[in-house]
Amino acid sequence: MTTPQPLRVGMVGYAFMGAAHSHAWRTAPRFFDLPLAPELTAMAGRNEESVRAAAGKYGWASIETDWRRLIERDDIDLIDICTPGNTHAEIAIAALEAGKHVLCEKPLANSVEEAEKMTLVAKAAAERGVLSMCGFSYRRTPALALAKRMVDDGRLGEIRHVRAQYLQDWLSDAEAPLTWRLDKSKSGSGSLGDIGAHSIDAAQWITGLNITGVSALLETFVKERPVGGDFVGLGGHGGADGPRGPVTVDDAALFTARFEAKHDGGADAGSRATGASGPIGIFEATRFALGRKNAMRLELNGTKGSIAFDFEDMNSLQFYDSAMEPDAGFRKIMVTEPSHPYAANWWPTGHGLGYEHGFTHQVVDLVTAIGAGEQPSPSFADALQVQKVLAAVEASADNASRWQNI
């Protein structure tokens, strides 16, 4: 058995996503047979003390305090971008032009214009064998991957309804401190881009249909927050008597959507007879839903059946088959069988996976694609489509919720 060639990784950023990605790079080759062997070569961050501590904790061999030095190094093959959105375009473009493969966290950028530039550079780089992927990790949740398989196999028939929610509560405390996620210049948007982008990507990916128009409402419930305080997880608690700063992003996003029609001849007879267009959707994203910790939910209703998923019960998928179970309602599928996506490489049936496994599967799919010289998914072009939806939602909300075509 030959030893795989190394894939030497340089990571930019070391906080929440840096930790998740580090775990994935270490874990993937230990549970999956990969065509290349990932090596945690270098981690970059501006604060030398902090990045050195993170690198030691997560297993990186060296550090840099300037991401440009990371790209200049000859011993780096891939750049993993785990920084706020306002830095994505500059880092990704520089890396691709330097011949480095790129994994970039979502959303791809803070604007459609930036995302378009990144996509053009990625397309040119791909022609030279330099590949890129955007990190929509929920695609790698086994239950959602199974949902995608079932839709592709026609188990739901023609999709009519898409319902997507992403509910968290970590900002419900009005005294939670002002972090970069609440600064539009860094994050691009609030709940819309931070978590709503995941729902948009998952809905478009699973249905195989793009969103073509939206009508939207955005709301910011807490206009100012403490500048400092005790930071715990994504939030924490600020000092009530200290200085405060403005919140410049949305706290909650709601929008209705129209999806494109299916034109490949796959519509069932009922849909053709009624001249139906594409599915209609409703999306909600908020970080103010008290009691909901990470309820990333998706439900699809078709002409033959329905599926429903909630990440707070991430190892199961609800399925209703109108032909087999007309009176029985939904049945619960435990997505832990060897036949289910990714499951065969883990534990015995019934032994569930966790949040971190999606990032491991993301590394597996990325490294497999690079090894085969094939475009990983989602591509920057896929992520650009999500960026266009985010922009349309903001434009609609700024214009009294008027319909915005994409």
mmCIF file of C-alpha atoms in Angstrom:
data_model
loop_
_atom_site.group_PDB
_atom_site.id
_atom_site.type_symbol
_atom_site.label_atom_id
_atom_site.label_comp_id
_atom_site.label_asym_id
_atom_site.label_seq_id
_atom_site.Cartn_x
_atom_site.Cartn_y
_atom_site.Cartn_z
ATOM 1 C CA MET A 1 0.000 0.000 0.000
ATOM 2 C CA THR A 2 1.470 3.329 -1.097
ATOM 3 C CA THR A 3 1.576 6.288 1.276
ATOM 4 C CA PRO A 4 -0.603 9.188 0.044
ATOM 5 C CA GLN A 5 1.123 12.390 -0.931
ATOM 6 C CA PRO A 6 0.767 15.128 1.720
ATOM 7 C CA LEU A 7 -1.730 17.986 1.461
ATOM 8 C CA ARG A 8 -0.097 20.708 3.536
ATOM 9 C CA VAL A 9 -2.723 23.014 5.048
ATOM 10 C CA GLY A 10 -2.381 26.598 6.181
ATOM 11 C CA MET A 11 -5.272 27.994 8.225
ATOM 12 C CA VAL A 12 -6.139 31.668 8.645
ATOM 13 C CA GLY A 13 -8.060 32.210 11.901
ATOM 14 C CA TYR A 14 -8.217 30.199 15.092
ATOM 15 C CA ALA A 15 -11.477 30.919 16.968
ATOM 16 C CA PHE A 16 -14.769 28.983 16.729
ATOM 17 C CA MET A 17 -14.430 27.895 13.090
ATOM 18 C CA GLY A 18 -10.681 27.477 13.450
ATOM 19 C CA ALA A 19 -11.249 24.946 16.206
ATOM 20 C CA ALA A 20 -13.904 23.066 14.209
ATOM 21 C CA HIS A 21 -11.770 22.962 11.071
ATOM 22 C CA SER A 22 -8.656 21.932 13.001
ATOM 23 C CA HIS A 23 -10.520 18.991 14.497
ATOM 24 C CA ALA A 24 -11.708 17.997 11.027
ATOM 25 C CA TRP A 25 -8.265 18.104 9.414
ATOM 26 C CA ARG A 26 -6.866 15.915 12.187
ATOM 27 C CA THR A 27 -9.742 13.455 12.252
ATOM 28 C CA ALA A 28 -10.650 12.876 8.585
ATOM 29 C CA PRO A 29 -7.616 10.751 7.585
ATOM 30 C CA ARG A 30 -8.008 8.589 10.691
ATOM 31 C CA PHE A 31 -11.517 7.407 9.769
ATOM 32 C CA PHE A 32 -11.586 7.724 5.967
ATOM 33 C CA ASP A 33 -9.174 6.512 3.273
ATOM 34 C CA LEU A 34 -8.110 9.707 1.522
ATOM 35 C CA PRO A 35 -6.087 10.150 -1.685
ATOM 36 C CA LEU A 36 -3.940 12.811 0.023
ATOM 37 C CA ALA A 37 -2.679 13.016 3.602
ATOM 38 C CA PRO A 38 -3.643 16.316 5.294
ATOM 39 C CA GLU A 39 -0.892 17.918 7.362
ATOM 40 C CA LEU A 40 -1.562 20.769 9.807
ATOM 41 C CA THR A 41 1.398 22.815 8.632
ATOM 42 C CA ALA A 42 0.741 26.373 9.797
ATOM 43 C CA MET A 43 -1.894 28.553 11.469
ATOM 44 C CA ALA A 44 -2.061 32.336 11.021
ATOM 45 C CA GLY A 45 -3.499 35.008 13.294
ATOM 46 C CA ARG A 46 -2.679 38.625 14.153
ATOM 47 C CA ASN A 47 -2.066 38.101 17.878
ATOM 48 C CA GLU A 48 1.128 36.052 18.240
ATOM 49 C CA GLU A 49 0.450 34.903 21.781
ATOM 50 C CA SER A 50 -3.097 33.809 20.987
ATOM 51 C CA VAL A 51 -2.312 32.088 17.717
ATOM 52 C CA ARG A 52 0.651 30.280 19.260
ATOM 53 C CA ALA A 53 -1.584 28.973 22.048
ATOM 54 C CA ALA A 54 -4.268 27.889 19.563
ATOM 55 C CA ALA A 55 -1.729 26.192 17.289
ATOM 56 C CA GLY A 56 -0.326 24.230 20.203
ATOM 57 C CA LYS A 57 -3.777 23.242 21.386
ATOM 58 C CA TYR A 58 -5.095 22.142 17.991
ATOM 59 C CA GLY A 59 -1.921 20.522 16.677
ATOM 60 C CA TRP A 60 -0.505 22.950 14.104
ATOM 61 C CA ALA A 61 3.230 22.687 13.439
ATOM 62 C CA SER A 62 3.992 26.408 13.068
ATOM 63 C CA ILE A 63 2.443 29.875 13.096
ATOM 64 C CA GLU A 64 2.416 33.128 11.159
ATOM 65 C CA THR A 65 1.107 36.519 12.263
ATOM 66 C CA ASP A 66 0.354 37.680 8.716
ATOM 67 C CA TRP A 67 -1.753 35.582 6.361
ATOM 68 C CA ARG A 68 0.327 36.858 3.435
ATOM 69 C CA ARG A 69 3.362 35.013 4.790
ATOM 70 C CA LEU A 70 1.251 31.863 4.881
ATOM 71 C CA ILE A 71 0.469 32.190 1.171
ATOM 72 C CA GLU A 72 4.112 32.892 0.329
ATOM 73 C CA ARG A 73 5.310 29.657 1.919
ATOM 74 C CA ASP A 74 6.366 26.846 -0.418
ATOM 75 C CA ASP A 75 5.314 24.209 2.126
ATOM 76 C CA ILE A 76 1.608 25.130 1.963
ATOM 77 C CA ASP A 77 -0.740 23.528 -0.602
ATOM 78 C CA LEU A 78 -4.137 24.697 0.660
ATOM 79 C CA ILE A 79 -5.408 27.779 2.497
ATOM 80 C CA ASP A 80 -8.340 27.300 4.899
ATOM 81 C CA ILE A 81 -10.079 30.639 5.588
ATOM 82 C CA CYS A 82 -11.819 30.816 8.995
ATOM 83 C CA THR A 83 -11.971 34.606 9.399
ATOM 84 C CA PRO A 84 -14.802 37.199 9.379
ATOM 85 C CA GLY A 85 -16.443 37.765 6.008
ATOM 86 C CA ASN A 86 -14.821 41.120 5.285
ATOM 87 C CA THR A 87 -11.460 39.366 4.793
ATOM 88 C CA HIS A 88 -12.562 36.427 2.652
ATOM 89 C CA ALA A 89 -12.195 37.982 -0.789
ATOM 90 C CA GLU A 90 -8.680 39.353 -0.334
ATOM 91 C CA ILE A 91 -7.302 36.164 1.200
ATOM 92 C CA ALA A 92 -9.031 33.750 -1.192
ATOM 93 C CA ILE A 93 -8.078 35.662 -4.336
ATOM 94 C CA ALA A 94 -4.444 35.981 -3.241
ATOM 95 C CA ALA A 95 -4.268 32.286 -2.364
ATOM 96 C CA LEU A 96 -5.810 31.079 -5.628
ATOM 97 C CA GLU A 97 -3.582 33.341 -7.710
ATOM 98 C CA ALA A 98 -0.577 31.940 -5.809
ATOM 99 C CA GLY A 99 -1.598 28.400 -6.780
ATOM 100 C CA LYS A 100 -3.040 27.322 -3.429
ATOM 101 C CA HIS A 101 -6.281 25.367 -3.148
ATOM 102 C CA VAL A 102 -8.846 27.193 -0.974
ATOM 103 C CA LEU A 103 -11.497 26.240 1.546
ATOM 104 C CA CYS A 104 -13.444 29.375 2.528
ATOM 105 C CA GLU A 105 -16.018 29.583 5.297
ATOM 106 C CA LYS A 106 -19.521 30.788 4.495
ATOM 107 C CA PRO A 107 -20.950 33.151 3.473
ATOM 108 C CA LEU A 108 -18.470 33.465 0.659
ATOM 109 C CA ALA A 109 -18.133 37.235 1.026
ATOM 110 C CA ASN A 110 -19.889 40.345 2.344
ATOM 111 C CA SER A 111 -21.272 41.435 -1.016
ATOM 112 C CA VAL A 112 -22.278 40.068 -4.396
ATOM 113 C CA GLU A 113 -19.504 42.113 -6.017
ATOM 114 C CA GLU A 114 -16.822 40.477 -3.858
ATOM 115 C CA ALA A 115 -18.330 37.032 -4.420
ATOM 116 C CA GLU A 116 -18.375 37.581 -8.186
ATOM 117 C CA LYS A 117 -14.677 38.490 -8.179
ATOM 118 C CA MET A 118 -13.874 35.415 -6.106
ATOM 119 C CA THR A 119 -15.879 33.210 -8.457
ATOM 120 C CA LEU A 120 -14.109 34.533 -11.555
ATOM 121 C CA VAL A 121 -10.687 33.977 -9.968
ATOM 122 C CA ALA A 122 -11.748 30.488 -8.831
ATOM 123 C CA LYS A 123 -12.877 29.597 -12.347
ATOM 124 C CA ALA A 124 -9.548 30.706 -13.822
ATOM 125 C CA ALA A 125 -7.636 28.852 -11.098
ATOM 126 C CA ALA A 126 -9.591 25.654 -11.713
ATOM 127 C CA GLU A 127 -8.391 25.681 -15.316
ATOM 128 C CA ARG A 128 -4.866 25.440 -13.869
ATOM 129 C CA GLY A 129 -5.857 22.614 -11.494
ATOM 130 C CA VAL A 130 -6.185 24.872 -8.427
ATOM 131 C CA LEU A 131 -9.494 24.111 -6.713
ATOM 132 C CA SER A 132 -11.767 25.872 -4.235
ATOM 133 C CA MET A 133 -14.807 25.172 -2.092
ATOM 134 C CA CYS A 134 -17.103 27.146 0.210
ATOM 135 C CA GLY A 135 -17.740 25.634 3.621
ATOM 136 C CA PHE A 136 -21.485 25.048 3.915
ATOM 137 C CA SER A 137 -20.905 22.218 6.377
ATOM 138 C CA TYR A 138 -24.549 21.259 6.951
ATOM 139 C CA ARG A 139 -24.526 19.592 3.539
ATOM 140 C CA ARG A 140 -22.374 16.943 5.246
ATOM 141 C CA THR A 141 -24.897 16.111 7.977
ATOM 142 C CA PRO A 142 -25.825 12.493 7.168
ATOM 143 C CA ALA A 143 -29.582 13.101 7.543
ATOM 144 C CA LEU A 144 -29.554 16.052 5.135
ATOM 145 C CA ALA A 145 -27.345 14.134 2.722
ATOM 146 C CA LEU A 146 -29.909 11.329 2.858
ATOM 147 C CA ALA A 147 -32.683 13.871 2.228
ATOM 148 C CA LYS A 148 -30.810 15.006 -0.876
ATOM 149 C CA ARG A 149 -30.512 11.394 -2.065
ATOM 150 C CA MET A 150 -34.239 10.802 -1.537
ATOM 151 C CA VAL A 151 -35.221 13.918 -3.470
ATOM 152 C CA ASP A 152 -32.861 12.989 -6.315
ATOM 153 C CA ASP A 153 -34.380 9.495 -6.365
ATOM 154 C CA GLY A 154 -37.882 10.962 -6.777
ATOM 155 C CA ARG A 155 -39.171 9.769 -3.402
ATOM 156 C CA LEU A 156 -40.963 13.092 -2.810
ATOM 157 C CA GLY A 157 -42.179 13.635 -6.372
ATOM 158 C CA GLU A 158 -42.360 17.258 -7.465
ATOM 159 C CA ILE A 159 -41.506 19.643 -4.617
ATOM 160 C CA ARG A 160 -44.236 22.146 -3.778
ATOM 161 C CA HIS A 161 -43.286 23.635 -0.381
ATOM 162 C CA VAL A 162 -39.959 24.447 1.254
ATOM 163 C CA ARG A 163 -39.958 25.534 4.917
ATOM 164 C CA ALA A 164 -36.682 26.508 6.497
ATOM 165 C CA GLN A 165 -35.935 27.832 9.965
ATOM 166 C CA TYR A 166 -32.685 28.450 11.769
ATOM 167 C CA LEU A 167 -33.405 29.301 15.391
ATOM 168 C CA GLN A 168 -30.874 30.196 18.091
ATOM 169 C CA ASP A 169 -31.134 32.207 21.311
ATOM 170 C CA TRP A 170 -27.615 33.338 22.192
ATOM 171 C CA LEU A 171 -28.408 37.025 21.594
ATOM 172 C CA SER A 172 -31.684 37.065 23.529
ATOM 173 C CA ASP A 173 -29.959 38.797 26.457
ATOM 174 C CA ALA A 174 -29.952 42.504 25.602
ATOM 175 C CA GLU A 175 -26.729 42.841 27.601
ATOM 176 C CA ALA A 176 -24.794 40.314 25.530
ATOM 177 C CA PRO A 177 -21.598 42.014 24.335
ATOM 178 C CA LEU A 178 -20.983 43.607 20.958
ATOM 179 C CA THR A 179 -18.919 41.089 18.961
ATOM 180 C CA TRP A 180 -17.731 41.228 15.346
ATOM 181 C CA ARG A 181 -20.820 39.268 14.311
ATOM 182 C CA LEU A 182 -22.902 42.364 15.172
ATOM 183 C CA ASP A 183 -20.764 44.701 13.054
ATOM 184 C CA LYS A 184 -21.941 44.838 9.434
ATOM 185 C CA SER A 185 -18.542 46.032 8.203
ATOM 186 C CA LYS A 186 -17.041 42.738 9.383
ATOM 187 C CA SER A 187 -19.886 40.223 9.162
ATOM 188 C CA GLY A 188 -21.879 41.554 6.200
ATOM 189 C CA SER A 189 -25.202 40.814 7.904
ATOM 190 C CA GLY A 190 -26.563 39.310 11.109
ATOM 191 C CA SER A 191 -28.774 36.263 11.466
ATOM 192 C CA LEU A 192 -29.417 36.438 7.713
ATOM 193 C CA GLY A 193 -25.853 35.689 6.620
ATOM 194 C CA ASP A 194 -24.579 33.963 9.740
ATOM 195 C CA ILE A 195 -27.199 31.232 9.923
ATOM 196 C CA GLY A 196 -29.819 31.977 7.261
ATOM 197 C CA ALA A 197 -27.191 31.370 4.577
ATOM 198 C CA HIS A 198 -27.007 27.731 5.717
ATOM 199 C CA SER A 199 -30.763 27.328 5.227
ATOM 200 C CA ILE A 200 -30.644 28.938 1.788
ATOM 201 C CA ASP A 201 -27.811 26.697 0.653
ATOM 202 C CA ALA A 202 -29.391 23.538 2.061
ATOM 203 C CA ALA A 203 -32.768 24.284 0.459
ATOM 204 C CA GLN A 204 -31.286 24.983 -2.956
ATOM 205 C CA TRP A 205 -28.906 22.022 -2.784
ATOM 206 C CA ILE A 206 -31.477 19.440 -1.681
ATOM 207 C CA THR A 207 -34.175 20.567 -4.128
ATOM 208 C CA GLY A 208 -31.676 21.141 -6.933
ATOM 209 C CA LEU A 209 -33.501 24.420 -7.618
ATOM 210 C CA ASN A 210 -32.346 28.013 -7.204
ATOM 211 C CA ILE A 211 -34.381 30.748 -5.534
ATOM 212 C CA THR A 212 -35.556 33.284 -8.147
ATOM 213 C CA GLY A 213 -37.232 35.945 -5.998
ATOM 214 C CA VAL A 214 -37.973 36.987 -2.413
ATOM 215 C CA SER A 215 -40.078 39.276 -0.251
ATOM 216 C CA ALA A 216 -38.363 39.988 3.044
ATOM 217 C CA LEU A 217 -38.450 41.568 6.472
ATOM 218 C CA LEU A 218 -35.408 42.237 8.681
ATOM 219 C CA GLU A 219 -35.522 43.364 12.308
ATOM 220 C CA THR A 220 -32.962 44.516 14.859
ATOM 221 C CA PHE A 221 -34.466 44.179 18.332
ATOM 222 C CA VAL A 222 -31.529 45.497 20.357
ATOM 223 C CA LYS A 223 -29.967 48.592 18.799
ATOM 224 C CA GLU A 224 -26.985 48.969 21.167
ATOM 225 C CA ARG A 225 -24.901 46.560 23.221
ATOM 226 C CA PRO A 226 -22.022 46.691 25.711
ATOM 227 C CA VAL A 227 -18.654 47.041 24.015
ATOM 228 C CA GLY A 228 -16.923 44.835 26.605
ATOM 229 C CA GLY A 229 -17.859 42.141 29.061
ATOM 230 C CA ASP A 230 -17.511 38.427 29.672
ATOM 231 C CA PHE A 231 -17.394 36.556 26.363
ATOM 232 C CA VAL A 232 -18.772 33.032 26.579
ATOM 233 C CA GLY A 233 -19.198 30.960 23.425
ATOM 234 C CA LEU A 234 -20.610 33.185 20.692
ATOM 235 C CA GLY A 235 -22.114 35.622 23.189
ATOM 236 C CA GLY A 236 -21.748 36.252 26.901
ATOM 237 C CA HIS A 237 -22.760 39.134 29.142
ATOM 238 C CA GLY A 238 -21.575 42.718 29.001
ATOM 239 C CA GLY A 239 -21.165 45.325 31.676
ATOM 240 C CA ALA A 240 -24.440 47.220 32.047
ATOM 241 C CA ASP A 241 -22.677 50.422 33.129
ATOM 242 C CA GLY A 242 -19.895 50.375 30.531
ATOM 243 C CA PRO A 243 -19.740 51.948 27.063
ATOM 244 C CA ARG A 244 -22.131 50.720 24.400
ATOM 245 C CA GLY A 245 -21.907 50.546 20.648
ATOM 246 C CA PRO A 246 -24.426 50.285 17.797
ATOM 247 C CA VAL A 247 -25.656 46.965 16.429
ATOM 248 C CA THR A 248 -25.504 47.367 12.630
ATOM 249 C CA VAL A 249 -26.910 43.999 11.527
ATOM 250 C CA ASP A 250 -30.252 42.236 11.653
ATOM 251 C CA ASP A 251 -31.277 40.197 14.677
ATOM 252 C CA ALA A 252 -33.958 38.311 12.742
ATOM 253 C CA ALA A 253 -34.792 37.684 9.085
ATOM 254 C CA LEU A 254 -38.027 36.486 7.488
ATOM 255 C CA PHE A 255 -38.708 36.018 3.809
ATOM 256 C CA THR A 256 -40.922 34.215 1.357
ATOM 257 C CA ALA A 257 -39.332 32.819 -1.773
ATOM 258 C CA ARG A 258 -40.098 31.405 -5.176
ATOM 259 C CA PHE A 259 -37.884 28.654 -6.582
ATOM 260 C CA GLU A 260 -37.219 28.044 -10.256
ATOM 261 C CA ALA A 261 -39.365 25.502 -12.056
ATOM 262 C CA LYS A 262 -38.015 22.073 -12.871
ATOM 263 C CA HIS A 263 -37.362 21.824 -16.613
ATOM 264 C CA ASP A 264 -35.781 18.397 -16.988
ATOM 265 C CA GLY A 265 -38.976 16.464 -17.589
ATOM 266 C CA GLY A 266 -39.064 15.167 -14.038
ATOM 267 C CA ALA A 267 -42.358 16.783 -13.053
ATOM 268 C CA ASP A 268 -45.116 14.310 -12.339
ATOM 269 C CA ALA A 269 -48.358 14.240 -14.314
ATOM 270 C CA GLY A 270 -50.259 16.215 -11.686
ATOM 271 C CA SER A 271 -47.792 19.082 -11.803
ATOM 272 C CA ARG A 272 -47.780 19.133 -15.608
ATOM 273 C CA ALA A 273 -51.570 19.116 -15.718
ATOM 274 C CA THR A 274 -51.875 22.152 -13.457
ATOM 275 C CA GLY A 275 -49.038 24.038 -15.157
ATOM 276 C CA ALA A 276 -47.292 24.427 -11.806
ATOM 277 C CA SER A 277 -44.228 26.608 -11.545
ATOM 278 C CA GLY A 278 -41.441 26.123 -9.029
ATOM 279 C CA PRO A 279 -41.870 25.483 -5.298
ATOM 280 C CA ILE A 280 -42.670 28.271 -2.875
ATOM 281 C CA GLY A 281 -40.652 28.697 0.292
ATOM 282 C CA ILE A 282 -40.641 30.433 3.631
ATOM 283 C CA PHE A 283 -37.436 31.128 5.564
ATOM 284 C CA GLU A 284 -36.759 32.359 9.091
ATOM 285 C CA ALA A 285 -33.469 33.032 10.846
ATOM 286 C CA THR A 286 -33.107 34.461 14.322
ATOM 287 C CA ARG A 287 -30.745 34.475 17.276
ATOM 288 C CA PHE A 288 -33.580 35.539 19.626
ATOM 289 C CA ALA A 289 -35.641 32.318 19.830
ATOM 290 C CA LEU A 290 -35.407 31.576 23.549
ATOM 291 C CA GLY A 291 -34.919 27.874 24.206
ATOM 292 C CA ARG A 292 -33.766 27.074 20.668
ATOM 293 C CA LYS A 293 -30.041 26.408 20.736
ATOM 294 C CA ASN A 294 -29.274 25.326 17.177
ATOM 295 C CA ALA A 295 -32.576 24.427 15.568
ATOM 296 C CA MET A 296 -31.630 24.321 11.903
ATOM 297 C CA ARG A 297 -34.861 22.941 10.431
ATOM 298 C CA LEU A 298 -35.921 22.038 6.931
ATOM 299 C CA GLU A 299 -39.168 20.542 5.646
ATOM 300 C CA LEU A 300 -40.037 19.720 2.053
ATOM 301 C CA ASN A 301 -43.511 18.741 0.867
ATOM 302 C CA GLY A 302 -43.866 17.091 -2.530
ATOM 303 C CA THR A 303 -46.510 15.363 -4.608
ATOM 304 C CA LYS A 304 -45.514 11.913 -3.315
ATOM 305 C CA GLY A 305 -44.155 12.552 0.152
ATOM 306 C CA SER A 306 -42.486 14.842 2.671
ATOM 307 C CA ILE A 307 -39.273 15.023 4.679
ATOM 308 C CA ALA A 308 -38.520 17.015 7.822
ATOM 309 C CA PHE A 309 -35.233 17.620 9.635
ATOM 310 C CA ASP A 310 -34.166 19.410 12.820
ATOM 311 C CA PHE A 311 -30.473 19.657 13.703
ATOM 312 C CA GLU A 312 -31.324 19.474 17.401
ATOM 313 C CA ASP A 313 -32.205 15.848 16.564
ATOM 314 C CA MET A 314 -29.507 15.608 13.918
ATOM 315 C CA ASN A 315 -29.230 11.821 13.630
ATOM 316 C CA SER A 316 -32.782 11.371 12.396
ATOM 317 C CA LEU A 317 -34.882 12.283 9.375
ATOM 318 C CA GLN A 318 -38.683 12.319 9.313
ATOM 319 C CA PHE A 319 -40.210 10.841 6.151
ATOM 320 C CA TYR A 320 -43.802 10.586 4.952
ATOM 321 C CA ASP A 321 -44.621 8.408 1.938
ATOM 322 C CA SER A 322 -48.171 9.024 0.692
ATOM 323 C CA ALA A 323 -48.325 5.706 -1.169
ATOM 324 C CA MET A 324 -46.958 3.472 1.585
ATOM 325 C CA GLU A 325 -48.268 5.201 4.691
ATOM 326 C CA PRO A 326 -51.365 7.263 3.849
ATOM 327 C CA ASP A 327 -52.780 6.940 7.361
ATOM 328 C CA ALA A 328 -49.616 6.472 9.399
ATOM 329 C CA GLY A 329 -48.047 9.917 9.295
ATOM 330 C CA PHE A 330 -44.336 10.530 9.401
ATOM 331 C CA ARG A 331 -41.881 7.792 10.314
ATOM 332 C CA LYS A 332 -38.496 8.399 11.885
ATOM 333 C CA ILE A 333 -35.379 7.202 10.090
ATOM 334 C CA MET A 334 -32.309 6.855 12.307
ATOM 335 C CA VAL A 335 -29.547 7.865 9.895
ATOM 336 C CA THR A 336 -26.844 5.634 11.365
ATOM 337 C CA GLU A 337 -26.943 2.599 9.057
ATOM 338 C CA PRO A 338 -23.865 1.711 6.972
ATOM 339 C CA SER A 339 -25.939 2.427 3.855
ATOM 340 C CA HIS A 340 -26.502 6.021 4.932
ATOM 341 C CA PRO A 341 -24.162 8.843 3.827
ATOM 342 C CA TYR A 342 -20.827 8.820 5.701
ATOM 343 C CA ALA A 343 -22.141 6.499 8.457
ATOM 344 C CA ALA A 344 -20.185 3.374 7.486
ATOM 345 C CA ASN A 345 -16.900 5.000 8.541
ATOM 346 C CA TRP A 346 -18.017 5.698 12.087
ATOM 347 C CA TRP A 347 -19.749 3.759 14.853
ATOM 348 C CA PRO A 348 -22.133 0.798 15.027
ATOM 349 C CA THR A 349 -25.752 1.383 14.038
ATOM 350 C CA GLY A 350 -27.589 3.637 16.468
ATOM 351 C CA HIS A 351 -24.463 5.378 17.773
ATOM 352 C CA GLY A 352 -25.052 8.950 16.683
ATOM 353 C CA LEU A 353 -22.728 11.621 15.359
ATOM 354 C CA GLY A 354 -22.289 15.255 16.417
ATOM 355 C CA TYR A 355 -21.806 18.780 15.096
ATOM 356 C CA GLU A 356 -18.087 18.307 14.471
ATOM 357 C CA HIS A 357 -18.615 15.385 12.089
ATOM 358 C CA GLY A 358 -20.010 17.680 9.386
ATOM 359 C CA PHE A 359 -16.650 19.439 9.205
ATOM 360 C CA THR A 360 -14.823 16.110 9.047
ATOM 361 C CA HIS A 361 -17.025 15.013 6.140
ATOM 362 C CA GLN A 362 -16.361 18.381 4.505
ATOM 363 C CA VAL A 363 -12.612 17.681 4.604
ATOM 364 C CA VAL A 364 -13.201 14.163 3.244
ATOM 365 C CA ASP A 365 -15.172 15.444 0.256
ATOM 366 C CA LEU A 366 -12.739 18.286 -0.400
ATOM 367 C CA VAL A 367 -9.603 16.129 -0.263
ATOM 368 C CA THR A 368 -11.272 13.438 -2.381
ATOM 369 C CA ALA A 369 -12.149 16.019 -5.036
ATOM 370 C CA ILE A 370 -8.641 17.512 -5.025
ATOM 371 C CA GLY A 371 -7.143 14.050 -5.315
ATOM 372 C CA ALA A 372 -9.332 13.337 -8.333
ATOM 373 C CA GLY A 373 -8.743 16.771 -9.880
ATOM 374 C CA GLU A 374 -12.486 17.467 -9.770
ATOM 375 C CA GLN A 375 -14.398 20.579 -8.707
ATOM 376 C CA PRO A 376 -15.460 20.273 -5.037
ATOM 377 C CA SER A 377 -19.023 21.128 -4.055
ATOM 378 C CA PRO A 378 -20.240 23.665 -3.131
ATOM 379 C CA SER A 379 -18.158 25.687 -5.535
ATOM 380 C CA PHE A 380 -17.630 29.429 -5.284
ATOM 381 C CA ALA A 381 -20.263 29.709 -8.027
ATOM 382 C CA ASP A 382 -22.751 27.849 -5.806
ATOM 383 C CA ALA A 383 -21.878 30.184 -2.927
ATOM 384 C CA LEU A 384 -22.318 33.212 -5.209
ATOM 385 C CA GLN A 385 -25.914 32.119 -5.805
ATOM 386 C CA VAL A 386 -26.480 32.131 -2.021
ATOM 387 C CA GLN A 387 -24.870 35.587 -1.853
ATOM 388 C CA LYS A 388 -27.336 36.842 -4.466
ATOM 389 C CA VAL A 389 -30.243 35.606 -2.354
ATOM 390 C CA LEU A 390 -28.827 37.339 0.742
ATOM 391 C CA ALA A 391 -28.511 40.592 -1.218
ATOM 392 C CA ALA A 392 -32.047 40.281 -2.566
ATOM 393 C CA VAL A 393 -33.419 39.745 0.944
ATOM 394 C CA GLU A 394 -31.711 42.914 2.159
ATOM 395 C CA ALA A 395 -32.889 44.877 -0.880
ATOM 396 C CA SER A 396 -36.484 43.739 -0.361
ATOM 397 C CA ALA A 397 -36.420 44.539 3.358
ATOM 398 C CA ASP A 398 -35.042 48.013 2.561
ATOM 399 C CA ASN A 399 -37.891 48.571 0.100
ATOM 400 C CA ALA A 400 -40.970 47.845 2.242
ATOM 401 C CA SER A 401 -40.776 44.085 1.549
ATOM 402 C CA ARG A 402 -41.427 44.542 -2.166
ATOM 403 C CA TRP A 403 -40.739 41.530 -4.357
ATOM 404 C CA GLN A 404 -37.106 41.313 -5.413
ATOM 405 C CA ASN A 405 -36.127 39.179 -8.383
ATOM 406 C CA ILE A 406 -32.744 37.425 -8.339
#
